[in-house]
Short mmCIF file of C-alpha atoms and ligand atoms in Angstrom, two decimals:
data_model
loop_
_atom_site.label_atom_id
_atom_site.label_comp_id
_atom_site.label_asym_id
_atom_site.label_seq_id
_atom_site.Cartn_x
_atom_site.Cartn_y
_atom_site.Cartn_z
CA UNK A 1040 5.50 10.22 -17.70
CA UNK A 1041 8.74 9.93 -16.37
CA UNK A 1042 9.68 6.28 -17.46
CA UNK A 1043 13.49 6.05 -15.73
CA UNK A 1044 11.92 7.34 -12.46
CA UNK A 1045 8.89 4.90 -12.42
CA UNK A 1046 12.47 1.71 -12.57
CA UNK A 1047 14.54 3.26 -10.25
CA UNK A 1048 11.52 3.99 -7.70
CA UNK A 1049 10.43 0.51 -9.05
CA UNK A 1050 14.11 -1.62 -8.37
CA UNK A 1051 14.68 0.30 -5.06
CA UNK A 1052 11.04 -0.76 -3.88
CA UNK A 1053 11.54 -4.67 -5.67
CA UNK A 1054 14.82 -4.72 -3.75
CA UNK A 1055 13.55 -3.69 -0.24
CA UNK A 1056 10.39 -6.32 -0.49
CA UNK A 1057 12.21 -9.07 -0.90
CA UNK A 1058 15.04 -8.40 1.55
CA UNK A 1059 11.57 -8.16 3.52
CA UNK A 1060 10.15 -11.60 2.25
CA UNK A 1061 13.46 -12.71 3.50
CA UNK A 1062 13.88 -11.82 7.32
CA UNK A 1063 12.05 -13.59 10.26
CA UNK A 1064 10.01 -10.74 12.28
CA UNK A 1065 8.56 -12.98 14.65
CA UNK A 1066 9.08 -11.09 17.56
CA UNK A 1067 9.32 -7.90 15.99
CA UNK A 1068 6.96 -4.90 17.08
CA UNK A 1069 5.16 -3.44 13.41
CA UNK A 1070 6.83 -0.32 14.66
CA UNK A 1071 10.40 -1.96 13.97
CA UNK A 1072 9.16 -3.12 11.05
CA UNK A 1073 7.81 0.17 9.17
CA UNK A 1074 10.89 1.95 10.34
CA UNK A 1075 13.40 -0.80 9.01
CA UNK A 1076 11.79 -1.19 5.87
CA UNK A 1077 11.26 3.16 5.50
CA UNK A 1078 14.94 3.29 6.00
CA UNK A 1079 15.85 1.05 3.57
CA UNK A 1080 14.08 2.47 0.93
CA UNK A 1081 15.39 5.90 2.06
CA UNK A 1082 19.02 4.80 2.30
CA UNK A 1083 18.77 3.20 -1.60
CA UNK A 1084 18.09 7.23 -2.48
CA UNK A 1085 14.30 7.05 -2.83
CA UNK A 1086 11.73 8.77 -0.32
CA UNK A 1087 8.65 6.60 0.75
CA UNK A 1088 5.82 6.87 -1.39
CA UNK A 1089 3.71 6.01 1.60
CA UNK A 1090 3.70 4.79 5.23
CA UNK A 1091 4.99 0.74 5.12
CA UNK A 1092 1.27 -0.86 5.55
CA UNK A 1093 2.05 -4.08 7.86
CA UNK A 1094 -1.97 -5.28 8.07
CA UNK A 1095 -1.97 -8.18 10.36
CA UNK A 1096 -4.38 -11.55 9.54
CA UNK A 1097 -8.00 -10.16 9.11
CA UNK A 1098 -7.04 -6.36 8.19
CA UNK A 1099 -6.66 -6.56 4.59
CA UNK A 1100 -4.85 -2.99 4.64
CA UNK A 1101 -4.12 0.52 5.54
CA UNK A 1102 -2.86 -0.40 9.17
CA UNK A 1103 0.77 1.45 9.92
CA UNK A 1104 2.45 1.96 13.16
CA UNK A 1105 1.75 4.17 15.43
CA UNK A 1106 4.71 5.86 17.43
CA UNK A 1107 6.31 3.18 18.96
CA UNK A 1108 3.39 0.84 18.19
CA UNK A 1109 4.24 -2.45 20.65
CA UNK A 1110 1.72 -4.67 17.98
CA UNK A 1111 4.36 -7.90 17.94
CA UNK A 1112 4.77 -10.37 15.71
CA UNK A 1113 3.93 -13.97 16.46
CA UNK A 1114 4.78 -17.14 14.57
CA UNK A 1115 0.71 -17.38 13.81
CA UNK A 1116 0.30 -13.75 12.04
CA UNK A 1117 0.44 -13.26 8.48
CA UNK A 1118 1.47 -9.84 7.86
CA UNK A 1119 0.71 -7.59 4.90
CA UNK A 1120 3.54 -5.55 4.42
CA UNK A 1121 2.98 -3.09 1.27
CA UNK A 1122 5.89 -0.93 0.92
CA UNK A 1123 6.18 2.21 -1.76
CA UNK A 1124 9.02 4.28 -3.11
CA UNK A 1125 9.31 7.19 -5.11
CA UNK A 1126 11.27 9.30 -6.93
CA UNK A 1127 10.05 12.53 -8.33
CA UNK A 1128 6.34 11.77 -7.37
CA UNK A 1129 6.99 8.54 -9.87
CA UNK A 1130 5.83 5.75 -7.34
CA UNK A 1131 6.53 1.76 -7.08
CA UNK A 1132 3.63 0.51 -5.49
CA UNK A 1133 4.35 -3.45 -3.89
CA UNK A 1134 3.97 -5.66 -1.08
CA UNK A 1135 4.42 -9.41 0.75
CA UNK A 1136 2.59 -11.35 2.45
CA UNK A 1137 5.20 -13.33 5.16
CA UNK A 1138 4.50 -16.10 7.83
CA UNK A 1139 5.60 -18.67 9.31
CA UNK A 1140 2.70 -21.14 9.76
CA UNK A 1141 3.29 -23.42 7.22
CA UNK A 1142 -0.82 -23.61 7.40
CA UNK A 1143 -1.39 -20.50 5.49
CA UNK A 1144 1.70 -21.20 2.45
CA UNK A 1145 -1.02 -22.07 0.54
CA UNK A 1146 -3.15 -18.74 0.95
CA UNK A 1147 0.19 -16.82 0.82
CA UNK A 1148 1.06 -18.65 -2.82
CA UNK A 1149 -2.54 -18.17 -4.28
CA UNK A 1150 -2.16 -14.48 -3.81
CA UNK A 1151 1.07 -14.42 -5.43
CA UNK A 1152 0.14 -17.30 -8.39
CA UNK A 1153 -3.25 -14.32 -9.28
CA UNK A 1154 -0.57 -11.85 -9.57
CA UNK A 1155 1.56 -13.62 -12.03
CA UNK A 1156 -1.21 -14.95 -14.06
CA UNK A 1157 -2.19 -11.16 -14.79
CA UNK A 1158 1.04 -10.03 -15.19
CA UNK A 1159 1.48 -13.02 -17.66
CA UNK A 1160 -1.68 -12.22 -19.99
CA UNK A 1161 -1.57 -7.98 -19.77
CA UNK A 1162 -0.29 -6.13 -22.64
CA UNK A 1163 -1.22 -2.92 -24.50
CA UNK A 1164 -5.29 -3.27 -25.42
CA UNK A 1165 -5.94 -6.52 -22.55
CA UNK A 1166 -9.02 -5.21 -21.34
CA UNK A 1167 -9.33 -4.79 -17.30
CA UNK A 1168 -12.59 -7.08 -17.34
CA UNK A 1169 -10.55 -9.86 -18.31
CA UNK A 1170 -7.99 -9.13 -16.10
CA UNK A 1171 -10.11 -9.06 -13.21
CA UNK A 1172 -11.81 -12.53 -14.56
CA UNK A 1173 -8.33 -14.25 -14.38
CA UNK A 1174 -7.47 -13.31 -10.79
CA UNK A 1175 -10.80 -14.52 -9.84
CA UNK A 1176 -10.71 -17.79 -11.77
CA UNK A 1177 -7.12 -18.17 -10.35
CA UNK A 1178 -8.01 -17.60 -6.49
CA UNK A 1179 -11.68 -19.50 -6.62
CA UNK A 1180 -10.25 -22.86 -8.22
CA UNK A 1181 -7.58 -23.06 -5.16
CA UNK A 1182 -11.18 -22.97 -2.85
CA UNK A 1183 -10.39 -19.25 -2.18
CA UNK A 1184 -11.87 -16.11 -2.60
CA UNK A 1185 -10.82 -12.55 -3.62
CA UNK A 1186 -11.28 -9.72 -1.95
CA UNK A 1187 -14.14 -7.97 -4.65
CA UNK A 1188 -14.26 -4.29 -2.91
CA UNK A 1189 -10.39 -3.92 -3.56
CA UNK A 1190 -8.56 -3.46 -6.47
CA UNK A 1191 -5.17 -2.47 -8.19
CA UNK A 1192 -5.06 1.39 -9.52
CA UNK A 1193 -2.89 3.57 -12.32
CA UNK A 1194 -1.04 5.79 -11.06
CA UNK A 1195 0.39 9.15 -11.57
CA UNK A 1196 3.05 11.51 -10.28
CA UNK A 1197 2.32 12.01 -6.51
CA UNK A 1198 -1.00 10.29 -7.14
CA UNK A 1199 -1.31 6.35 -5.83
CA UNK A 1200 -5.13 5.88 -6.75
CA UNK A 1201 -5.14 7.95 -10.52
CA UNK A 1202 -8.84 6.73 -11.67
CA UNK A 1203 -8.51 3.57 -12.95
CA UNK A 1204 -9.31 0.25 -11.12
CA UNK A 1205 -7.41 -3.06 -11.87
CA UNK A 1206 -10.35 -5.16 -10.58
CA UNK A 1207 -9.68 -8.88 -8.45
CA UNK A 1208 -12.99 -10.26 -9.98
CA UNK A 1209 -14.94 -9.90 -13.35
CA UNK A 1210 -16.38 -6.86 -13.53
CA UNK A 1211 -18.18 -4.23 -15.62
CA UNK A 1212 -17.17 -0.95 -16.41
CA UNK A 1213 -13.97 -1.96 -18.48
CA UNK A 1214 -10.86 -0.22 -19.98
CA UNK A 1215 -8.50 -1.48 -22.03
CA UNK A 1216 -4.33 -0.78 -21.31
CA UNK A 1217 -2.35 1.83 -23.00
CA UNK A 1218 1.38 2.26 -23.11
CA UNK A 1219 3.14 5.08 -20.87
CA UNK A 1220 0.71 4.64 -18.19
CA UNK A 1221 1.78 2.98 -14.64
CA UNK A 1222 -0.74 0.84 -12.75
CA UNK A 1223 -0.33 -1.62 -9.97
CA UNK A 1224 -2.00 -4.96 -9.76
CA UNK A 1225 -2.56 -6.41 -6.20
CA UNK A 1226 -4.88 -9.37 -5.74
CA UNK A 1227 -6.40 -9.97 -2.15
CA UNK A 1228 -6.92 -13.48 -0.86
CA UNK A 1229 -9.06 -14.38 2.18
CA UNK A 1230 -10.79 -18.29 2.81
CA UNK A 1231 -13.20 -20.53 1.50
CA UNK A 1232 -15.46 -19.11 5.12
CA UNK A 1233 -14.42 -15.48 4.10
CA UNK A 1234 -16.75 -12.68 2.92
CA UNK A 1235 -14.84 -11.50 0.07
CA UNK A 1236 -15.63 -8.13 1.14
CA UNK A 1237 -13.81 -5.87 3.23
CA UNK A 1238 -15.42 -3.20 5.35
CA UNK A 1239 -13.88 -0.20 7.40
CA UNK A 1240 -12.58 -0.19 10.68
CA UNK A 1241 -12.46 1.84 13.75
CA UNK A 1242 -8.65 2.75 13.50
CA UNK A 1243 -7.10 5.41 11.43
CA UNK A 1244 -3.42 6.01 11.21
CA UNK A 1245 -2.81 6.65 7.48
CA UNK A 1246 -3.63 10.65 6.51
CA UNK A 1247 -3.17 12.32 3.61
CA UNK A 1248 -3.74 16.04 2.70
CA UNK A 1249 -7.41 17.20 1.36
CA UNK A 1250 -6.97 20.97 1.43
CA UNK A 1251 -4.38 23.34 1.48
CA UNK A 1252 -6.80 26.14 3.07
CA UNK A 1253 -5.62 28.03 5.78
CA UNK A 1254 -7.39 27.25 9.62
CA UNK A 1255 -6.92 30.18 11.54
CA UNK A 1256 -4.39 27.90 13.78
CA UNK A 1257 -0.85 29.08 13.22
CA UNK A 1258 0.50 25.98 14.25
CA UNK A 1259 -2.01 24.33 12.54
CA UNK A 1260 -1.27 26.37 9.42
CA UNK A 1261 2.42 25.51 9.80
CA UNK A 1262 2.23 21.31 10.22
CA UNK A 1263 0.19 21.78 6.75
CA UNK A 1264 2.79 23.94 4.83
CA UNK A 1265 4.97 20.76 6.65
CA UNK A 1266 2.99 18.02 4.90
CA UNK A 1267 2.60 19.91 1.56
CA UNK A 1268 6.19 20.36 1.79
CA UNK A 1269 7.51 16.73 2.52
CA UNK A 1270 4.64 14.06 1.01
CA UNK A 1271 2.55 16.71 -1.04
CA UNK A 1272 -0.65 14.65 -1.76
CA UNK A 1273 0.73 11.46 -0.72
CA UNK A 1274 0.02 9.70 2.58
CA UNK A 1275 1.82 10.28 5.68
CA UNK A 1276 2.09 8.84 9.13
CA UNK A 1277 1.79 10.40 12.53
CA UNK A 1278 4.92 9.22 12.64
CA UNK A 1279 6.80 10.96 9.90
CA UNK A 1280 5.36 14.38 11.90
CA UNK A 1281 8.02 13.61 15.00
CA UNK A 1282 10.99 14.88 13.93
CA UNK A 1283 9.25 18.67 13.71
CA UNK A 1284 6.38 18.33 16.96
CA UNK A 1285 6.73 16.18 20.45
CA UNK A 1286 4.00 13.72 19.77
CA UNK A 1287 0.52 14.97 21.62
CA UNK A 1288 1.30 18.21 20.26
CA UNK A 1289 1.17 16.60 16.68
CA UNK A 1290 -1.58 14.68 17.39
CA UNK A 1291 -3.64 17.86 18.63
CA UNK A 1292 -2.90 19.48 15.40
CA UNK A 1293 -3.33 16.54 13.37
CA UNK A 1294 -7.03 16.48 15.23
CA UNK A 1295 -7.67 19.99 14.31
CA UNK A 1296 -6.40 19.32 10.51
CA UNK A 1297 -9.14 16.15 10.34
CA UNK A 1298 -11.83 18.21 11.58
CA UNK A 1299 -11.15 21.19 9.29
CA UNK A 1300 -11.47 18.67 6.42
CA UNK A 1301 -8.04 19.78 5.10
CA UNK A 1302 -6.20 15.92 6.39
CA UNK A 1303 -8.16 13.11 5.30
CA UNK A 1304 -8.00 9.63 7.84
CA UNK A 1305 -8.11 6.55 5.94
CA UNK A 1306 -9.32 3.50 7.97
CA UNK A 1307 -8.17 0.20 8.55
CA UNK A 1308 -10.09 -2.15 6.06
CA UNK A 1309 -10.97 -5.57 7.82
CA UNK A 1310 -12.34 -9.12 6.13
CA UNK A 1311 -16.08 -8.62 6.54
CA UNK A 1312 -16.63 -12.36 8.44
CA UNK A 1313 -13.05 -11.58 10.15
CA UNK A 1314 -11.17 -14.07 8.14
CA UNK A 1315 -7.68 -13.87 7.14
CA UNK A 1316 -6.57 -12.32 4.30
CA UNK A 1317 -3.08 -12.61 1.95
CA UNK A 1318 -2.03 -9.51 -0.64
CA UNK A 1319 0.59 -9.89 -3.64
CA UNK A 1320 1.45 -5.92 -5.59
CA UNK A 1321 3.37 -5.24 -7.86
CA UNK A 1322 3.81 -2.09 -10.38
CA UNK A 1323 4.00 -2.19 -14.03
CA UNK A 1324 3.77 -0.61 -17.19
CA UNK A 1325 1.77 -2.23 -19.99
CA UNK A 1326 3.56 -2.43 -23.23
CA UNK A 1327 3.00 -4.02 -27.53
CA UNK A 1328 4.59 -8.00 -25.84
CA UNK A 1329 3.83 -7.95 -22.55
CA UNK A 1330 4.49 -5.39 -19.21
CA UNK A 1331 7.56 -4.12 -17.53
CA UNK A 1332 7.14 -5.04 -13.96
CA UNK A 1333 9.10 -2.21 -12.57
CA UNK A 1334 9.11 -3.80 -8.99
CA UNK A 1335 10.26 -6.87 -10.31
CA UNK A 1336 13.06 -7.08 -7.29
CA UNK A 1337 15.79 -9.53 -7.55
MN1 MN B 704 0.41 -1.25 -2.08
MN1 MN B 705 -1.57 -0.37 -4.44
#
């Protein structure tokens, strides 16, 4: 593992989110948004290590823009925005909840107090269980509840979901953290009327390649050399397919791609009684004292 990578990928990333936490985007279409925040990631010398996730209110995650998306900020949404860099494959995984209804601060906090109490008690041989217990203790004494069906991950080079699961509740199938290994941490916060559970949604505009097999479409063929090329195995947007293809071309292949099982759609994933939901990430790497948050930002 490829420490230096996993902090420069990490302090570009850091950087970017809170220049994010910063800015007002009330008024802002989630289109402006994923393209400011790709381009600042790309102009600090890092490529995306996915398509900026800005998940508005009851979508918990996996909702990017589409092509000039005109979904607009209002001074009511809280936005999700989960941002990732890479360099080398070696990815900083991390996102923000912002908004500007002073009602939710508290919902917005909670999500980021969980993360900091885990990152506080991790350190080489902290078992996952407990982890997992803490964020859940954390969320459920502020009258909350965490999201149970989503968790943090290790990672790996060009891989954001490597195996293991940094639960937001106690849970059973533990392991305990090991030096050189990167994982990301990201509690999920929704209300007191909340299921805790999020389920799948209709929409799809995250993809990632499944197969490198060839279709019998030349075109087809072609867009997934493309996608090998530019994300390998990491996620992609329609969007990111518009510099090579005018966009219902793209989309026709993309359709083709899905159907031949070799692009996978991931789906929106929505608060199961259609409550509101908060997200804190960050990336680290357990070590003997403590972690190195590599997307500690400054
Ligand atoms: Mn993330
Ligand atoms: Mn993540």
């Amino acid at each position: 593992m490829e420490i230096e990578d996993y902090i420069k990928a990490g302090k570009i990333a850091g950087e970017v989110r809170e220049n994010t936490r910063k800015k007002n985007w009330v008024g802002k279409t989630v289109y402006e948004i994923c393209e400011e925040v790709e381009s600042e990631i790309k102009k600090r010398g890092a490529k995306c290590a996915f398509p900026v996730n800005t998940s508005l209110n009851e979508v918990a995650a996996h909702y990017t823009a589409e092509p000039n998306d005109q979904l607009t900020i209002s001074d009511d949404d809280l936005v999700k925005i989960d941002l990732g860099a890479q360099i080398n494959g070696y990815i900083a995984d991390t996102a923000v909840t912002v908004c500007y209804n002073p009602e939710y601060d508290h919902l917005v906090q909670v999500a980021e107090s969980a993360l900091n109490n885990a990152m506080s008690m991790i350190k080489i041989g902290v078992k996952s269980s407990d982890v997992g217990r803490t964020i859940e203790k954390t969320i459920k004494q502020s009258g909350y509840l965490p999201i149970a069906n989503l968790s943090g991950h290790s990672l790996e080079q060009y891989t954001i979901h490597a195996g293991k699961s940094v639960p937001n509740i106690w849970s059973i199938g533990s392991f305990s953290f090991t030096e050189n290994q990167a994982f990301a941490c990201e509690p999920f916060v929704t209300t007191g009327e909340g299921l805790g559970f999020v389920h799948e949604g209709k929409v799809k505009n995250i993809f990632a390649l499944a197969s490198r097999k060839k279709t019998k479409d030349k075109e087809a063929d072609r867009m997934l050399d493309y996608i090998w090329q530019n994300f390998n195995l990491l996620p992609f947007a329609l969007r990111w397919l518009l510099e090579e293809w005018e966009e219902n071309e793209a989309r026709n292949l993309m359709d083709i791609l899905i159907k031949k099982k070799a692009v996978h759609a991931y789906p929106v994933l929505v608060e199961g009684n259609g409550k509101r939901v908060t997200q804190a990430e960050h990336t680290f790497i357990p070590n003997e004292n403590g972690v190195t948050i590599t997307t500690i930002g400054q």
